[in-house]
One Martini backbone bead per residue (centre of mass of N, CA, C, O) as a GRO file, in nm:
protein
  319
    1MET     BB    1   2.913  -1.720   0.836
    2SER     BB    2   2.717  -1.461   0.765
    3GLN     BB    3   2.450  -1.316   0.573
    4PRO     BB    4   2.412  -1.062   0.393
    5THR     BB    5   2.200  -0.802   0.419
    6TRP     BB    6   1.892  -0.653   0.215
    7GLY     BB    7   1.750  -0.413   0.104
    8LEU     BB    8   1.592  -0.097   0.046
    9VAL     BB    9   1.544   0.220  -0.119
   10ALA     BB   10   1.231   0.448  -0.224
   11THR     BB   11   1.068   0.745  -0.379
   12ILE     BB   12   0.741   0.758  -0.338
   13LYS     BB   13   0.502   0.817  -0.579
   14ALA     BB   14   0.161   0.612  -0.556
   15GLU     BB   15  -0.063   0.412  -0.545
   16THR     BB   16  -0.153   0.144  -0.321
   17ALA     BB   17  -0.065  -0.086  -0.493
   18ASP     BB   18   0.209  -0.038  -0.638
   19ILE     BB   19   0.336  -0.030  -0.325
   20LEU     BB   20   0.294  -0.301  -0.248
   21ASN     BB   21   0.424  -0.449  -0.424
   22PHE     BB   22   0.672  -0.356  -0.412
   23ALA     BB   23   0.741  -0.497  -0.159
   24ALA     BB   24   0.654  -0.780  -0.191
   25HIS     BB   25   0.848  -0.826  -0.399
   26HIS     BB   26   1.088  -0.801  -0.172
   27LEU     BB   27   0.922  -0.954   0.061
   28ASP     BB   28   1.021  -1.215  -0.080
   29LEU     BB   29   1.299  -1.258  -0.161
   30GLY     BB   30   1.409  -1.135   0.214
   31ALA     BB   31   1.441  -0.880   0.277
   32HIS     BB   32   1.517  -0.697   0.574
   33ARG     BB   33   1.476  -0.381   0.460
   34LEU     BB   34   1.228  -0.131   0.365
   35HIS     BB   35   1.255   0.247   0.274
   36ILE     BB   36   1.072   0.447   0.236
   37TYR     BB   37   0.981   0.746   0.068
   38LEU     BB   38   0.746   0.959   0.076
   39ASP     BB   39   0.605   1.207  -0.146
   40ALA     BB   40   0.296   1.136  -0.094
   41ASP     BB   41  -0.006   1.085   0.051
   42ASN     BB   42  -0.130   0.771   0.176
   43PRO     BB   43  -0.289   0.656   0.459
   44GLU     BB   44  -0.305   0.319   0.314
   45ALA     BB   45  -0.012   0.261   0.287
   46PHE     BB   46   0.126   0.379   0.586
   47ALA     BB   47  -0.013   0.187   0.777
   48ALA     BB   48   0.080  -0.119   0.592
   49LEU     BB   49   0.416  -0.039   0.634
   50LYS     BB   50   0.388   0.025   0.950
   51ALA     BB   51   0.288  -0.281   1.002
   52HIS     BB   52   0.552  -0.407   0.870
   53PRO     BB   53   0.874  -0.534   1.042
   54LYS     BB   54   1.031  -0.484   0.741
   55CYS     BB   55   0.980  -0.236   0.746
   56ARG     BB   56   0.963   0.230   0.649
   57VAL     BB   57   0.842   0.466   0.709
   58THR     BB   58   0.798   0.822   0.506
   59LEU     BB   59   0.671   1.158   0.535
   60CYS     BB   60   0.709   1.409   0.280
   61ASP     BB   61   0.679   1.630   0.454
   62ASP     BB   62   0.716   1.983   0.574
   63GLY     BB   63   0.869   1.879   0.854
   64TYR     BB   64   1.077   1.706   0.684
   65TRP     BB   65   1.181   1.961   0.490
   66LYS     BB   66   1.251   2.167   0.732
   67ARG     BB   67   1.508   1.889   0.840
   68ARG     BB   68   1.661   1.956   0.558
   69GLY     BB   69   1.606   2.252   0.486
   70LYS     BB   70   1.469   2.242   0.123
   71ARG     BB   71   1.307   2.158  -0.098
   72PRO     BB   72   1.301   1.994  -0.390
   73GLU     BB   73   1.170   2.046  -0.688
   74ALA     BB   74   1.263   1.805  -0.790
   75HIS     BB   75   1.266   1.424  -0.751
   76GLN     BB   76   1.590   1.359  -0.799
   77PRO     BB   77   1.695   1.515  -0.564
   78ARG     BB   78   1.503   1.359  -0.340
   79GLN     BB   79   1.584   1.096  -0.379
   80SER     BB   80   1.890   1.126  -0.342
   81MET     BB   81   1.814   1.214  -0.028
   82ASN     BB   82   1.696   0.969   0.073
   83ALA     BB   83   1.895   0.819  -0.067
   84THR     BB   84   2.144   0.888   0.218
   85HIS     BB   85   1.993   0.939   0.462
   86CYS     BB   86   1.936   0.607   0.492
   87LEU     BB   87   2.248   0.552   0.477
   88ASN     BB   88   2.312   0.760   0.782
   89LYS     BB   89   2.065   0.637   0.911
   90ARG     BB   90   2.074   0.302   1.012
   91PRO     BB   91   1.926   0.052   0.802
   92GLN     BB   92   1.989  -0.266   0.879
   93VAL     BB   93   2.221  -0.305   0.670
   94ASP     BB   94   2.459  -0.390   0.457
   95TRP     BB   95   2.282  -0.384   0.173
   96LEU     BB   96   2.194  -0.109  -0.063
   97ALA     BB   97   1.922   0.006  -0.312
   98HIS     BB   98   1.778   0.259  -0.509
   99ILE     BB   99   1.503   0.238  -0.620
  100ASP     BB  100   1.161   0.203  -0.789
  101VAL     BB  101   0.862   0.131  -0.792
  102ASP     BB  102   0.897   0.048  -1.122
  103GLU     BB  103   1.125  -0.210  -0.989
  104PHE     BB  104   1.285  -0.542  -0.996
  105LEU     BB  105   1.402  -0.753  -0.875
  106TRP     BB  106   1.606  -1.086  -1.036
  107PRO     BB  107   1.701  -1.355  -0.908
  108ALA     BB  108   1.885  -1.639  -1.015
  109THR     BB  109   1.985  -1.616  -0.682
  110PRO     BB  110   2.072  -1.534  -0.359
  111LEU     BB  111   2.113  -1.255  -0.279
  112PRO     BB  112   2.343  -1.342  -0.041
  113ASP     BB  113   2.513  -1.525  -0.212
  114GLN     BB  114   2.609  -1.231  -0.428
  115LEU     BB  115   2.669  -1.100  -0.217
  116ALA     BB  116   2.948  -1.264  -0.075
  117ALA     BB  117   3.056  -1.325  -0.365
  118LEU     BB  118   3.208  -1.057  -0.364
  119PRO     BB  119   3.505  -0.873  -0.431
  120PRO     BB  120   3.718  -0.759  -0.202
  121GLY     BB  121   3.645  -0.474  -0.178
  122THR     BB  122   3.340  -0.377  -0.202
  123ARG     BB  123   3.126  -0.095  -0.266
  124SER     BB  124   2.956  -0.173  -0.560
  125ALA     BB  125   2.714  -0.288  -0.696
  126ARG     BB  126   2.565  -0.387  -0.996
  127ILE     BB  127   2.237  -0.339  -1.195
  128ARG     BB  128   2.074  -0.471  -1.451
  129PRO     BB  129   1.852  -0.430  -1.676
  130ILE     BB  130   1.473  -0.437  -1.777
  131GLU     BB  131   1.216  -0.396  -2.027
  132ALA     BB  132   0.872  -0.350  -2.067
  133MET     BB  133   0.665  -0.508  -2.312
  134ALA     BB  134   0.389  -0.502  -2.473
  135PRO     BB  135   0.106  -0.689  -2.544
  136ASP     BB  136   0.022  -0.862  -2.804
  137PRO     BB  137  -0.315  -0.901  -2.874
  138ALA     BB  138  -0.242  -1.158  -3.094
  139ASP     BB  139   0.024  -1.249  -2.918
  140PRO     BB  140   0.020  -1.373  -2.552
  141PRO     BB  141   0.073  -1.458  -2.310
  142ALA     BB  142   0.079  -1.592  -2.054
  143PRO     BB  143  -0.035  -1.614  -1.786
  144GLY     BB  144   0.154  -1.383  -1.528
  145HIS     BB  145   0.326  -1.278  -1.791
  146ALA     BB  146   0.636  -1.110  -1.951
  147TRP     BB  147   0.823  -0.893  -2.180
  148PHE     BB  148   1.139  -0.852  -2.218
  149LYS     BB  149   1.400  -0.634  -2.242
  150GLY     BB  150   1.756  -0.603  -2.365
  151CYS     BB  151   2.110  -0.535  -2.338
  152SER     BB  152   2.405  -0.438  -2.411
  153ARG     BB  153   2.703  -0.357  -2.194
  154TYR     BB  154   2.824  -0.295  -2.497
  155GLN     BB  155   2.806   0.006  -2.658
  156GLY     BB  156   2.901  -0.107  -2.961
  157GLU     BB  157   2.739  -0.332  -3.004
  158ARG     BB  158   2.462  -0.193  -2.869
  159ARG     BB  159   2.441  -0.043  -3.089
  160ASP     BB  160   2.416  -0.273  -3.347
  161GLN     BB  161   2.207  -0.392  -3.235
  162THR     BB  162   1.987  -0.193  -3.235
  163ALA     BB  163   1.977  -0.126  -3.523
  164GLN     BB  164   1.864  -0.393  -3.573
  165ILE     BB  165   1.600  -0.437  -3.398
  166TYR     BB  166   1.503  -0.085  -3.453
  167PRO     BB  167   1.553   0.018  -3.766
  168THR     BB  168   1.425   0.287  -3.713
  169TYR     BB  169   1.541   0.392  -3.404
  170GLY     BB  170   1.774   0.283  -3.334
  171PRO     BB  171   1.956   0.608  -3.386
  172HIS     BB  172   1.776   0.694  -3.059
  173LEU     BB  173   1.854   0.415  -2.906
  174HIS     BB  174   1.915   0.273  -2.562
  175GLY     BB  175   1.875  -0.038  -2.643
  176GLY     BB  176   1.578  -0.024  -2.689
  177PHE     BB  177   1.475   0.256  -2.431
  178LEU     BB  178   1.359   0.452  -2.285
  179SER     BB  179   1.481   0.412  -2.048
  180HIS     BB  180   1.751   0.338  -1.884
  181VAL     BB  181   2.058   0.123  -1.889
  182ALA     BB  182   2.282   0.170  -1.593
  183GLY     BB  183   2.126   0.053  -1.361
  184LYS     BB  184   2.165  -0.033  -1.023
  185VAL     BB  185   2.275   0.004  -0.643
  186PHE     BB  186   2.508  -0.163  -0.445
  187ILE     BB  187   2.532  -0.084  -0.099
  188ARG     BB  188   2.766  -0.074   0.164
  189THR     BB  189   2.720   0.061   0.482
  190ASP     BB  190   3.034   0.070   0.598
  191GLN     BB  191   3.081   0.369   0.509
  192PRO     BB  192   3.242   0.629   0.479
  193ASP     BB  193   3.091   0.937   0.278
  194ALA     BB  194   2.830   0.757   0.150
  195ALA     BB  195   2.648   0.835  -0.145
  196LEU     BB  196   2.339   0.845  -0.294
  197ARG     BB  197   2.169   0.823  -0.600
  198ILE     BB  198   2.094   0.686  -0.935
  199HIS     BB  199   2.263   0.501  -1.026
  200ASN     BB  200   2.477   0.542  -0.754
  201ALA     BB  201   2.817   0.570  -0.598
  202PHE     BB  202   2.959   0.780  -0.328
  203PHE     BB  203   3.311   0.880  -0.265
  204ASP     BB  204   3.409   1.130  -0.168
  205GLY     BB  205   3.243   1.276  -0.399
  206ALA     BB  206   3.325   1.001  -0.578
  207ARG     BB  207   3.250   0.787  -0.809
  208ASP     BB  208   3.202   0.463  -0.868
  209SER     BB  209   3.372   0.312  -1.144
  210ASP     BB  210   3.398   0.046  -0.998
  211PRO     BB  211   3.112  -0.182  -0.948
  212ALA     BB  212   3.034  -0.402  -0.985
  213THR     BB  213   2.853  -0.727  -1.092
  214LEU     BB  214   2.501  -0.892  -1.107
  215ALA     BB  215   2.486  -1.120  -1.310
  216ASP     BB  216   2.186  -1.263  -1.142
  217THR     BB  217   2.049  -0.994  -1.203
  218LEU     BB  218   1.856  -0.798  -1.252
  219LEU     BB  219   1.600  -0.530  -1.372
  220CYS     BB  220   1.228  -0.481  -1.373
  221HIS     BB  221   1.062  -0.279  -1.586
  222LEU     BB  222   0.763  -0.116  -1.605
  223HIS     BB  223   0.774   0.191  -1.807
  224ALA     BB  224   0.640   0.005  -2.099
  225PRO     BB  225   0.365  -0.181  -2.077
  226ASP     BB  226   0.129   0.019  -2.163
  227TRP     BB  227   0.000   0.216  -2.367
  228ASP     BB  228  -0.183   0.376  -2.110
  229ARG     BB  229   0.060   0.423  -1.921
  230TRP     BB  230   0.278   0.562  -2.099
  231ARG     BB  231   0.075   0.800  -2.170
  232THR     BB  232   0.012   0.927  -1.869
  233ALA     BB  233   0.307   0.970  -1.859
  234TYR     BB  234   0.482   1.113  -2.066
  235ARG     BB  235   0.419   1.448  -2.009
  236PHE     BB  236   0.619   1.433  -1.746
  237ARG     BB  237   0.893   1.289  -1.876
  238LEU     BB  238   0.934   1.524  -2.098
  239GLU     BB  239   0.923   1.818  -1.854
  240GLN     BB  240   1.087   1.586  -1.586
  241GLY     BB  241   1.210   1.336  -1.622
  242SER     BB  242   1.324   1.079  -1.897
  243TYR     BB  243   1.273   1.297  -2.156
  244ARG     BB  244   1.420   1.600  -2.057
  245ASP     BB  245   1.560   1.775  -2.163
  246GLY     BB  246   1.936   1.771  -2.222
  247LEU     BB  247   1.975   1.503  -2.267
  248LYS     BB  248   2.166   1.240  -2.428
  249PRO     BB  249   2.188   1.060  -2.725
  250PRO     BB  250   2.324   0.851  -2.845
  251PRO     BB  251   2.604   0.694  -2.875
  252SER     BB  252   2.778   0.811  -3.212
  253PRO     BB  253   2.957   0.879  -3.451
  254THR     BB  254   2.794   1.050  -3.648
  255GLY     BB  255   2.602   1.229  -3.477
  256ASP     BB  256   2.233   1.139  -3.462
  257GLY     BB  257   2.124   1.126  -3.285
  258LEU     BB  258   1.882   1.153  -3.059
  259SER     BB  259   1.704   1.273  -2.765
  260MET     BB  260   1.371   1.156  -2.705
  261ASN     BB  261   1.276   1.488  -2.721
  262ALA     BB  262   1.327   1.527  -2.994
  263LEU     BB  263   1.143   1.279  -3.093
  264PHE     BB  264   0.876   1.324  -2.970
  265THR     BB  265   0.836   1.616  -3.081
  266LEU     BB  266   0.839   1.532  -3.364
  267LEU     BB  267   0.627   1.328  -3.354
  268GLU     BB  268   0.411   1.547  -3.299
  269SER     BB  269   0.448   1.749  -3.530
  270ASP     BB  270   0.376   1.536  -3.755
  271ASN     BB  271   0.146   1.327  -3.601
  272GLY     BB  272   0.090   1.326  -3.312
  273GLU     BB  273  -0.034   1.042  -3.112
  274ALA     BB  274  -0.046   0.823  -3.369
  275ALA     BB  275   0.303   0.865  -3.383
  276LEU     BB  276   0.361   0.763  -3.090
  277GLU     BB  277   0.129   0.462  -3.159
  278SER     BB  278   0.327   0.366  -3.311
  279PHE     BB  279   0.608   0.335  -3.208
  280PHE     BB  280   0.511   0.129  -3.001
  281THR     BB  281   0.484  -0.064  -3.138
  282GLU     BB  282   0.724  -0.103  -3.245
  283VAL     BB  283   0.912  -0.100  -2.966
  284CYS     BB  284   0.682  -0.145  -2.722
  285THR     BB  285   0.584  -0.446  -2.877
  286ALA     BB  286   0.510  -0.801  -2.853
  287THR     BB  287   0.608  -0.897  -3.158
  288PRO     BB  288   0.681  -1.123  -3.277
  289ASP     BB  289   0.905  -0.976  -3.462
  290LEU     BB  290   1.054  -0.866  -3.253
  291ARG     BB  291   1.144  -1.144  -3.063
  292ASP     BB  292   1.347  -1.235  -3.245
  293ARG     BB  293   1.536  -1.055  -3.262
  294LEU     BB  294   1.638  -1.042  -2.925
  295ALA     BB  295   1.656  -1.349  -2.954
  296ARG     BB  296   1.891  -1.386  -3.097
  297PHE     BB  297   2.083  -1.197  -2.910
  298GLY     BB  298   1.973  -1.249  -2.592
  299HIS     BB  299   1.720  -1.022  -2.537
  300LEU     BB  300   1.500  -1.220  -2.418
  301HIS     BB  301   1.211  -1.226  -2.160
  302ASP     BB  302   1.067  -1.424  -1.926
  303ILE     BB  303   0.780  -1.327  -1.693
  304ALA     BB  304   0.663  -1.356  -1.319
  305LEU     BB  305   0.580  -1.220  -1.084
  306ASP     BB  306   0.290  -1.193  -0.929
  307LEU     BB  307   0.187  -0.967  -0.775
  308ASP     BB  308  -0.094  -0.996  -0.645
  309ALA     BB  309  -0.024  -1.253  -0.447
  310LYS     BB  310   0.166  -1.122  -0.332
  311ARG     BB  311   0.082  -0.915  -0.177
  312ALA     BB  312  -0.147  -1.100  -0.025
  313ARG     BB  313   0.051  -1.203   0.136
  314HIS     BB  314   0.186  -0.958   0.300
  315PHE     BB  315  -0.106  -0.733   0.243
  316PRO     BB  316  -0.395  -0.926   0.342
  317LYS     BB  317  -0.588  -0.636   0.296
  318TYR     BB  318  -0.440  -0.605   0.018
  319GLY     BB  319  -0.539  -0.801  -0.189
   0.00000   0.00000   0.00000
């Protein structure tokens, strides 16, 4: 029996190098198809992807959205609509995952082997995230490497460990992450009435409540890889993205945790950008003390993505 094929779908608005880094990394892993929906026109990235035999690229321009009905104002529903559109139009793979341009699969063993080993009847499979930390200028990682933080998948254990790892801000953090702890999912593509959203697979309109877990694959999320890039994305995330108002704080027996929106708004009102930078240094910078606390619970990861070399290999004109 042949091994299952896999691919990705992503809705992307980013610089050319970031788009091609994302594609090159996953082509290097053996992706059979990459379905890239460009949320904004990028002729250079479009041409590079179009020329690659394993990539399928769609520009989400006015004509595209007119055919879909109407362009949603928020990017989250655009992502879900595009992912489901891809799933339903013959994605040319056995398994399809919906991830973002700043997320990179990191399998310990070949993905086809992991997918083939899933229990019969598995409809979707979850990949758990780890989140990039900024390098400590006084104690940087090895060249080409980056430190990532993980967290427990179990809510109670995660809450207790987060309080110990992040003593100042722990009650307000999901596992110490600034972004999601839910991860992303692969979905088997031969199932009727299936849909993909940002973190889950749906069947007949109902969320798959019991996905398998790809325990040997991590999702490396470059959400806050350094202060400058985090600060650049911060205002958009606060207003429309992963820190927007209305998202819940971490679960807590006492209910005293703040949402990310409330926490950041409070910090800014107290001491402006200096307070944000102090928070970033304590929570998101891979200082020796933070690395030691993460390692104590098995949540420290040293990853060498080597994205520039992969981009040069798969897209040599843009290397």
